[in-house]
mmCIF file of C-alpha atoms and ligand atoms in Angstrom:
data_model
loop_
_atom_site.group_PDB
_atom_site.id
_atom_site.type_symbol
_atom_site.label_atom_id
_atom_site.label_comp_id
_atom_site.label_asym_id
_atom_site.label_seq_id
_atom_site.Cartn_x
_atom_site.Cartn_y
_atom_site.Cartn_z
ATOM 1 C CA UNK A 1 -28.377 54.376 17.054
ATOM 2 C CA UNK A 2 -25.562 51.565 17.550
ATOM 3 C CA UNK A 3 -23.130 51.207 15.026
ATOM 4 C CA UNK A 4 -19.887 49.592 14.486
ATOM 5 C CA UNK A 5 -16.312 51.178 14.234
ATOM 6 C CA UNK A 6 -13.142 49.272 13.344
ATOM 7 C CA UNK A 7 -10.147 50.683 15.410
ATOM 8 C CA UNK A 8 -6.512 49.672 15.305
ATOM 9 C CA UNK A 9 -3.971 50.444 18.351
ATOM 10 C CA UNK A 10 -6.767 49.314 20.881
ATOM 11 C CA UNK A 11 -4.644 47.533 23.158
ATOM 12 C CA UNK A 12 -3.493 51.087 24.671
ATOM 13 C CA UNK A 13 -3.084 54.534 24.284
ATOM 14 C CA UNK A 14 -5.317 56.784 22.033
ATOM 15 C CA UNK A 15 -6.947 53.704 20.495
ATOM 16 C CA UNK A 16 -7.796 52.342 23.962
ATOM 17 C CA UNK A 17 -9.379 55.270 24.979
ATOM 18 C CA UNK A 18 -11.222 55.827 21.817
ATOM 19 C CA UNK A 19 -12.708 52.329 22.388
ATOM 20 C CA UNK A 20 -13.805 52.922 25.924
ATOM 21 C CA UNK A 21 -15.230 55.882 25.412
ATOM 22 C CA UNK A 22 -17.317 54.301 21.826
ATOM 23 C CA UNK A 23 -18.453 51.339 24.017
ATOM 24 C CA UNK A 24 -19.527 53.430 26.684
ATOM 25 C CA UNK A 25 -22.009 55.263 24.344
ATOM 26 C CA UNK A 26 -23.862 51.776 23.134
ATOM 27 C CA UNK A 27 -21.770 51.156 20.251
ATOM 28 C CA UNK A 28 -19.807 48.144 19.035
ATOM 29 C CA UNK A 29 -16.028 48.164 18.520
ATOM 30 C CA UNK A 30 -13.529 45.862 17.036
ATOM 31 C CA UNK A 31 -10.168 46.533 18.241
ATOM 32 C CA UNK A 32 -7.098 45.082 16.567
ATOM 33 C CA UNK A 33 -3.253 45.108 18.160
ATOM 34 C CA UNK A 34 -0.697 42.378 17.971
ATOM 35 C CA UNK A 35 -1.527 41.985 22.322
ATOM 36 C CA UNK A 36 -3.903 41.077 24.379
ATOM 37 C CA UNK A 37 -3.592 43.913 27.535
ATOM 38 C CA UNK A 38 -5.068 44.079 30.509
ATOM 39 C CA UNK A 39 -6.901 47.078 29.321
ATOM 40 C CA UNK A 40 -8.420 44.644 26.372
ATOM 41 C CA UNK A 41 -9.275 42.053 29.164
ATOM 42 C CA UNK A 42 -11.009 44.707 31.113
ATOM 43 C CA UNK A 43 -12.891 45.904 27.832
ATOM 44 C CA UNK A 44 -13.950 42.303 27.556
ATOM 45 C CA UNK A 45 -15.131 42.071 30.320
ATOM 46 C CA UNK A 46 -17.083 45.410 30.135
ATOM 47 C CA UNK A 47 -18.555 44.984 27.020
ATOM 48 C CA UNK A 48 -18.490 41.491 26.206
ATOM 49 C CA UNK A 49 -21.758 41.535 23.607
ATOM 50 C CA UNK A 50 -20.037 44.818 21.983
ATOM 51 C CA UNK A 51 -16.368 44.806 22.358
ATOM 52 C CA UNK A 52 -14.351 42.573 20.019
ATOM 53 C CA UNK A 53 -10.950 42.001 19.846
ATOM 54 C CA UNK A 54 -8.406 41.287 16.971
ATOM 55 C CA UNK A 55 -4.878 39.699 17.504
ATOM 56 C CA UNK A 56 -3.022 41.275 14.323
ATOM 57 C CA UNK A 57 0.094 42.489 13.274
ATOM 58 C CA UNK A 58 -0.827 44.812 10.492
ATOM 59 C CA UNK A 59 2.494 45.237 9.255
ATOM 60 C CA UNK A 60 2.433 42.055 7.746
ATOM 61 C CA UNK A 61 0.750 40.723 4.843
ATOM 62 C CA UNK A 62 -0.833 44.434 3.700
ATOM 63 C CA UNK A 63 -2.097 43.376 1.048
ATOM 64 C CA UNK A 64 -4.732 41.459 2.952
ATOM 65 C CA UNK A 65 -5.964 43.623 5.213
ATOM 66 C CA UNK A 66 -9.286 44.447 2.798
ATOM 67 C CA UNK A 67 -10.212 40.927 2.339
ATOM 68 C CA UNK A 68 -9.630 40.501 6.050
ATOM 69 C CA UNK A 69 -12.083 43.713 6.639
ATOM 70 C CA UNK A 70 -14.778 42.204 4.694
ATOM 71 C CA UNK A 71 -14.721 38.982 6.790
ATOM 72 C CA UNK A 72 -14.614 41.090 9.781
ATOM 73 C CA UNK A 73 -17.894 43.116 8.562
ATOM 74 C CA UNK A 74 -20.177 39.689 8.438
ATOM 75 C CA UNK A 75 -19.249 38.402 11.606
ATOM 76 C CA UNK A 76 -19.820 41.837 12.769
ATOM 77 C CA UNK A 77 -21.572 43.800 10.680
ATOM 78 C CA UNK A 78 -21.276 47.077 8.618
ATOM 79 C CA UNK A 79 -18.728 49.481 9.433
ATOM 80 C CA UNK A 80 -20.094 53.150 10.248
ATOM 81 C CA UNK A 81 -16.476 54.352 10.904
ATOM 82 C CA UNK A 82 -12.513 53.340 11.056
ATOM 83 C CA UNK A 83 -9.875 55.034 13.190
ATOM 84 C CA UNK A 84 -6.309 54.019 12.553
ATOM 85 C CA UNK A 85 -4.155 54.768 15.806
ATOM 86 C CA UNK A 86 -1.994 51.527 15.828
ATOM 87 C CA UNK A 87 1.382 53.757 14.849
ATOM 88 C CA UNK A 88 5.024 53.461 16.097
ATOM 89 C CA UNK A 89 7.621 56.193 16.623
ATOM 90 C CA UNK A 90 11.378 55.493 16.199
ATOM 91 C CA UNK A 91 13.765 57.526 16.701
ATOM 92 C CA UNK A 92 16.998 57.088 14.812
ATOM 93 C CA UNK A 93 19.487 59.990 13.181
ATOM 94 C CA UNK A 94 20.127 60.032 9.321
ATOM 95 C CA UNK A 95 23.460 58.679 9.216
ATOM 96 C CA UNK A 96 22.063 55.228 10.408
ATOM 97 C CA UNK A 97 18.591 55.090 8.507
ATOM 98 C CA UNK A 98 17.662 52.403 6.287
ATOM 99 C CA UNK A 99 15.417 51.142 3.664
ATOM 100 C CA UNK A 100 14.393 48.194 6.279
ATOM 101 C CA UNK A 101 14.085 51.031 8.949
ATOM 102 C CA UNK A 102 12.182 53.248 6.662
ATOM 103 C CA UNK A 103 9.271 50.499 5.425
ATOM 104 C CA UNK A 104 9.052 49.090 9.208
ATOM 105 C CA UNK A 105 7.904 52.802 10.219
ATOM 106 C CA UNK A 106 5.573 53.218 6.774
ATOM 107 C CA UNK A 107 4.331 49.932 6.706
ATOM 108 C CA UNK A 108 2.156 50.172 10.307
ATOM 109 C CA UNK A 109 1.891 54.369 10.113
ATOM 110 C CA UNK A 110 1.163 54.384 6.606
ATOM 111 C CA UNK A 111 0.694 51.395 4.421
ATOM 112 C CA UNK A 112 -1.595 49.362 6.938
ATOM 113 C CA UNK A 113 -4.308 52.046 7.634
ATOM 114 C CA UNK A 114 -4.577 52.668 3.519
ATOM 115 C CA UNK A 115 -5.430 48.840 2.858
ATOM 116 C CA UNK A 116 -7.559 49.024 6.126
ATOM 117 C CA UNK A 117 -9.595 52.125 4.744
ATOM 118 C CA UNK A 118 -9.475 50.440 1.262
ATOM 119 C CA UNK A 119 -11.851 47.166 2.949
ATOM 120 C CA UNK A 120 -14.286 49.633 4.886
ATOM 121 C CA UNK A 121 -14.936 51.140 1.401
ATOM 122 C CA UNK A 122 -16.029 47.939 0.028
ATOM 123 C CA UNK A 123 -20.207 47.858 -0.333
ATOM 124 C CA UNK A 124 -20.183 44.640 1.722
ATOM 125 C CA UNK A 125 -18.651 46.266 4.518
ATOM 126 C CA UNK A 126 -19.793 50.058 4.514
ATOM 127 C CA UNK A 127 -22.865 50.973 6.399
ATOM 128 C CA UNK A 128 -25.185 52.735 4.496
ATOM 129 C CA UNK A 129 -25.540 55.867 6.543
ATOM 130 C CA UNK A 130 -22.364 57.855 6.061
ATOM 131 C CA UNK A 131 -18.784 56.665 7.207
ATOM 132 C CA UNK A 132 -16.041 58.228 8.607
ATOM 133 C CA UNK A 133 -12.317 57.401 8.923
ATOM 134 C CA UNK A 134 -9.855 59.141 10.831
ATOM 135 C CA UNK A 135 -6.222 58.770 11.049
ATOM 136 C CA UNK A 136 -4.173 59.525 14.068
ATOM 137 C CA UNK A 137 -1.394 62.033 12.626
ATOM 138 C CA UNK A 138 0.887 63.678 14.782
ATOM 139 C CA UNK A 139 2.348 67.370 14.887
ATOM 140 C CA UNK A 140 5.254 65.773 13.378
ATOM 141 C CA UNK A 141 4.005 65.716 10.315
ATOM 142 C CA UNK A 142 3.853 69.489 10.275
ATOM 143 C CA UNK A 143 7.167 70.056 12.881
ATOM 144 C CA UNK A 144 10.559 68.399 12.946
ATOM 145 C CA UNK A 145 12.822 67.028 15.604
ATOM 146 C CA UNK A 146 16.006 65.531 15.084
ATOM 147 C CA UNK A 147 16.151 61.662 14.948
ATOM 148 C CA UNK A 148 11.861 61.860 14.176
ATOM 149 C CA UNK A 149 12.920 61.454 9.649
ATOM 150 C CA UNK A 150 10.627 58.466 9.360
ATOM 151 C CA UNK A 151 7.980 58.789 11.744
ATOM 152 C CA UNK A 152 7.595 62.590 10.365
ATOM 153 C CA UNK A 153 7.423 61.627 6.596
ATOM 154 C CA UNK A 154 5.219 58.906 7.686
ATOM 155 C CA UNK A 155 2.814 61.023 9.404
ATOM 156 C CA UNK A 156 3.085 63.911 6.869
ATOM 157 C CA UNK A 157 2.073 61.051 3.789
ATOM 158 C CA UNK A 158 -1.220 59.711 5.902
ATOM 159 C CA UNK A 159 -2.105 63.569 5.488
ATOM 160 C CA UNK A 160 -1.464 63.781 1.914
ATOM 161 C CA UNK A 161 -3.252 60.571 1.364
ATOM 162 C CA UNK A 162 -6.021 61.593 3.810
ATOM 163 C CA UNK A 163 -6.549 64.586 1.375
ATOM 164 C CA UNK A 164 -7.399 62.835 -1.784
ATOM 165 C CA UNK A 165 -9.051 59.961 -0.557
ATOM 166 C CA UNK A 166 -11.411 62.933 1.106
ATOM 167 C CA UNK A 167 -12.355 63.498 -2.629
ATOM 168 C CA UNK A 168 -12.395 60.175 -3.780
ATOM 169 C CA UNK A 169 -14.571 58.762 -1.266
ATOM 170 C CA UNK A 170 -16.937 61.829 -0.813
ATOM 171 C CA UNK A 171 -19.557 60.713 -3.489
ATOM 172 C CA UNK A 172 -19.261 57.010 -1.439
ATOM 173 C CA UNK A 173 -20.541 59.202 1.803
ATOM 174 C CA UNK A 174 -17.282 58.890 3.441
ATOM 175 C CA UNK A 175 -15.788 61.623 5.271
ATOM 176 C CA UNK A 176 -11.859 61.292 5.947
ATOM 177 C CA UNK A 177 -9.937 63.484 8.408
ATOM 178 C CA UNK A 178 -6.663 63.213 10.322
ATOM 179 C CA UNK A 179 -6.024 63.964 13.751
ATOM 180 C CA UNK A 180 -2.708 65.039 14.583
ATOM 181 C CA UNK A 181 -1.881 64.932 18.458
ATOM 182 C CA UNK A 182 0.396 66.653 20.522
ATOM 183 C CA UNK A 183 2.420 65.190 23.434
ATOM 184 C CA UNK A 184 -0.135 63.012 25.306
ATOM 185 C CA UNK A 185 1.084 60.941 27.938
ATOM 186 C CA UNK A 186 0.882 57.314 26.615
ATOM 187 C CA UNK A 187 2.530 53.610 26.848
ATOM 188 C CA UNK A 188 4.333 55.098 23.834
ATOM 189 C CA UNK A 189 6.067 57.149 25.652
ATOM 190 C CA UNK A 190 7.085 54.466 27.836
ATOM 191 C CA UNK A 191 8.461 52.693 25.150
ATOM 192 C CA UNK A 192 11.066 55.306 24.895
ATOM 193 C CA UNK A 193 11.749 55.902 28.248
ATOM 194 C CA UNK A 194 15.306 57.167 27.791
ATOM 195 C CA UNK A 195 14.512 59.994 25.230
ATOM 196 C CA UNK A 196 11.062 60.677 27.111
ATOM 197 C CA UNK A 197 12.119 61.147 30.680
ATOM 198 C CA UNK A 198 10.413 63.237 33.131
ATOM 199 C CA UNK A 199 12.986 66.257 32.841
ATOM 200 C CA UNK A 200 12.196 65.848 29.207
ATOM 201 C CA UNK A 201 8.600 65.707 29.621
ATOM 202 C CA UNK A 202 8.463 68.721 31.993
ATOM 203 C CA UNK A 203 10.143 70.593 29.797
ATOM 204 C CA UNK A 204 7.832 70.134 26.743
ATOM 205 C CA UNK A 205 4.971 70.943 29.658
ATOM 206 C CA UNK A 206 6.320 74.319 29.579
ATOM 207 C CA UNK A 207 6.326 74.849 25.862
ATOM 208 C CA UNK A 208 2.709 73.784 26.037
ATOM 209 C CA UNK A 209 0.193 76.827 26.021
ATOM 210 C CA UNK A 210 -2.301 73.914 27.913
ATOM 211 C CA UNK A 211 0.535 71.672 29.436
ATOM 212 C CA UNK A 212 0.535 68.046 28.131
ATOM 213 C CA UNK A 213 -2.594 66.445 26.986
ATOM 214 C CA UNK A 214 -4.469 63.383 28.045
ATOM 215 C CA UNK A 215 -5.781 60.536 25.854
ATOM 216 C CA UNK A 216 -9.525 61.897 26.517
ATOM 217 C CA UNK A 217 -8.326 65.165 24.894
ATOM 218 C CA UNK A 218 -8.017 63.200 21.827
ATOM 219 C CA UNK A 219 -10.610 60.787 21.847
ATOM 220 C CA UNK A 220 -13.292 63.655 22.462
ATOM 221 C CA UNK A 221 -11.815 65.327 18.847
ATOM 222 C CA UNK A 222 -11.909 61.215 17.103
ATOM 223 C CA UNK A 223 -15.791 61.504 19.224
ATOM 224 C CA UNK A 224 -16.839 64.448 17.356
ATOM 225 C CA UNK A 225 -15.142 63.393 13.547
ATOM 226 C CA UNK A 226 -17.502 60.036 13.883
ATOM 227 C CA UNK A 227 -20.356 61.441 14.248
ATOM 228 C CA UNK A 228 -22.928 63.362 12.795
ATOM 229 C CA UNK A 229 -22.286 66.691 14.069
ATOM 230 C CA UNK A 230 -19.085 66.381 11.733
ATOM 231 C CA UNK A 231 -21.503 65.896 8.831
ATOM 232 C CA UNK A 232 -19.364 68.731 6.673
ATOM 233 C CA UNK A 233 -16.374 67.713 7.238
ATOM 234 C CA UNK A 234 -14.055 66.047 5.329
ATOM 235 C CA UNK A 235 -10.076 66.372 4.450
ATOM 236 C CA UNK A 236 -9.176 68.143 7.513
ATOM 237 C CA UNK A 237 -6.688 68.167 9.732
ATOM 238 C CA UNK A 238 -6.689 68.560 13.378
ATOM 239 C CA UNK A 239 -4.251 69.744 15.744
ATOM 240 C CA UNK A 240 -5.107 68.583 19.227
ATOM 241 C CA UNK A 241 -1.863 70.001 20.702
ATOM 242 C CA UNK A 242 -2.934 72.319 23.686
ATOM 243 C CA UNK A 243 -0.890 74.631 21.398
ATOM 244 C CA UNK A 244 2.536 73.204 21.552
ATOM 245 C CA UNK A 245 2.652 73.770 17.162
ATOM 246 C CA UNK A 246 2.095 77.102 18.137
ATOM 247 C CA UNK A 247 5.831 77.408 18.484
ATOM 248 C CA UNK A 248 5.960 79.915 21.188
ATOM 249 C CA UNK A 249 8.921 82.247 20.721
ATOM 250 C CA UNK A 250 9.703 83.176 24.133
HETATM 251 N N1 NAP B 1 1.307 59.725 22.479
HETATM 252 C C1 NAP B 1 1.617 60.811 21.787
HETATM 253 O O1 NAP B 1 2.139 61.800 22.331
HETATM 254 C C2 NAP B 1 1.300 60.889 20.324
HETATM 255 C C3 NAP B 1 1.537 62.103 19.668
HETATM 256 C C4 NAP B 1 1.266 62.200 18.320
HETATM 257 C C5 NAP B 1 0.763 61.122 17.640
HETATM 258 N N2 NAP B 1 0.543 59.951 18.266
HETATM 259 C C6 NAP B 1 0.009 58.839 17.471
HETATM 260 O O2 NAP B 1 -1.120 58.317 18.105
HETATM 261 C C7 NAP B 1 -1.264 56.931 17.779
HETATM 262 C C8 NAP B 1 -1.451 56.148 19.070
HETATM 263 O O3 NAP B 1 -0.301 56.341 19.867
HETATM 264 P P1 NAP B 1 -0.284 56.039 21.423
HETATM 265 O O4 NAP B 1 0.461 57.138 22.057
HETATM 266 O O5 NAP B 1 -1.643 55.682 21.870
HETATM 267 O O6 NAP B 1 0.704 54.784 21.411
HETATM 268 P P2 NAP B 1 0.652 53.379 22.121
HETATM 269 O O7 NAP B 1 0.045 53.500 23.474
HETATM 270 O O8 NAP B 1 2.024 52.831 22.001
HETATM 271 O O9 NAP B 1 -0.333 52.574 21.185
HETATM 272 C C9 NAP B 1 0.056 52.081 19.940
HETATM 273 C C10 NAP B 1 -0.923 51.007 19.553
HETATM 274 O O10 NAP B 1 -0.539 50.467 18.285
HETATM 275 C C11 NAP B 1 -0.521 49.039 18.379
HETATM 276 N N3 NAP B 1 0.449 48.499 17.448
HETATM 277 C C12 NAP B 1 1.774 48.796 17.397
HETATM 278 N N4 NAP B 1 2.358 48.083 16.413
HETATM 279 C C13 NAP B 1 1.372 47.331 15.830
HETATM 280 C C14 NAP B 1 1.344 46.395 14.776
HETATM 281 N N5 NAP B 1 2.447 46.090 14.082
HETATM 282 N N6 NAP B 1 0.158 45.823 14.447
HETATM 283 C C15 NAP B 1 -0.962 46.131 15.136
HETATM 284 N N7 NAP B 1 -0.999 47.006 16.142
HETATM 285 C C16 NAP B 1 0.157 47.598 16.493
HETATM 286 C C17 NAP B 1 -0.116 48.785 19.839
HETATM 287 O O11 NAP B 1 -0.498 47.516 20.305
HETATM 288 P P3 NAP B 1 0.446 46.224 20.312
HETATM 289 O O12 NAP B 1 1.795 46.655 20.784
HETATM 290 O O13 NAP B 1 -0.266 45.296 21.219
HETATM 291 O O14 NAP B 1 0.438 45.734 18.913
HETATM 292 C C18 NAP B 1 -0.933 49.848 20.538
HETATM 293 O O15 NAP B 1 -2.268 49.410 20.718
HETATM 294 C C19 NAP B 1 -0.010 56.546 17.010
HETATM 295 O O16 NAP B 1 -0.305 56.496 15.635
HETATM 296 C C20 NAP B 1 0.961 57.669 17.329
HETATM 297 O O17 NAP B 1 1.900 57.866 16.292
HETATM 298 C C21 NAP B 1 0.810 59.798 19.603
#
């Protein structure tokens, strides 16, 4: 059956591929970033009676994301799931943190999926079969690394909240569950070029059981969460991490 999923981060990355690969099973997807890519233009152009994109900074104005989720639903109809994956990593030691730092990192990671999942619980919007939501964690939320204070506490919160939202929304029919990636090889990691460099990247190959993932290795996990086959589960997280949390002692 076609249904409709909301997903932020679709202009690359984890929430590209999730998109490609929802579209590419008949369903219809509404993808929100702040940029038009020229993986969006392709998705367009793929899909244009199923793929819709959103130009959006969500870490503005928070407090309207619901309403803005309810307009979304009647131009395109109920919601049967939302995946936030719009995130951002920074990197930045202790002694130079700030408040303004510290919202900028909670307001995308954190703040902007809550009001998100907040509209898809609305009646107006929810489908009436169940829905699921899934956040995109990150091992950091369960590891540390120096410079990672506000992305980890970020990440480590949408857990927490993930948890009693699981309860809250259960007698709704919605399932909640994080997913909490490894290192995948994304734009991301272009964005920080200098601290991800190949030498650096090679190196966290080798403390990889399964070597580095790919975005599909994620997307198949989001795949499975959505749909029915996931029917039990709810306030779980998932490490998709080819085993890097494993912390290998050798
Ligand atoms: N890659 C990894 O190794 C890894 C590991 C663990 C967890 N994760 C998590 O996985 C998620 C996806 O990461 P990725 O690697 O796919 O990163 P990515 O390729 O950089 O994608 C991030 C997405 O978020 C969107 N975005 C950023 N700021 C936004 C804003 N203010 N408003 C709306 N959209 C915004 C970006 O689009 P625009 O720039 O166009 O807005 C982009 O579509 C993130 O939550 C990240 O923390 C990634």
């Amino acid at each position: 059956m076609k249904k409709c999923y909301l997903i932020t981060g679709a202009s690359s990355g984890i929430g590209y591929q999730i998109s490609a690969d929802l579209l590419a099973q008949g369903h219809v997807v509404v993808g929100v970033s702040r940029n038009v890519s020229d993986k969006v233009r392709q998705l367009e152009n793929d899909y244009p009676d199923d793929f819709f994109f959103q130009e959006k900074d969500l870490s503005v104005d928070i407090d309207s994301l619901s309403k803005w989720v309810v307009k979304l639903s009647k131009e395109f109809g109920k919601f049967s799931g939302f995946i936030h994956s719009a995130g951002m990593q920074q990197i930045l030691p202790l002694k130079v943190n700030t408040h303004k730092h510290m919202l900028e990192v909670f307001n995308l990671n954190l703040f902007a999926g809550l009001a998100l999942a907040k509209g898809i619980t609305d009646r107006r919007v929810k489908a009436e079969s169940s829905v699921s939501v899934v956040f995109i964690s990150s091992v950091a939320s369960v590891m540390g690394a120096p410079g990672l204070i506000n992305y980890s506490a970020s990440k480590a919160s949408i857990n927490g909240a993930m948890r009693s939202m699981a309860i809250e929304l259960a007698p709704l029919g919605v399932r909640v569950n994080s997913v909490l990636p490894g290192f995948v090889e994304t734009e991301m990691m272009g964005k920080w070029s200098d601290v991800y460099t190949r030498e650096y990247i090679d190196q966290n190959h080798s403390r990889c059981p399964l070597g580095i993932g790919g975005v599909d290795d994620i997307s198949n996990m989001v795949l499975f969460l959505l749909s029915d086959k996931a029917k039990w589960i709810t306030g779980a997280e998932f490490k998709v991490d080819g085993g890097f949390s494993l912390g290998d002692l050798r």
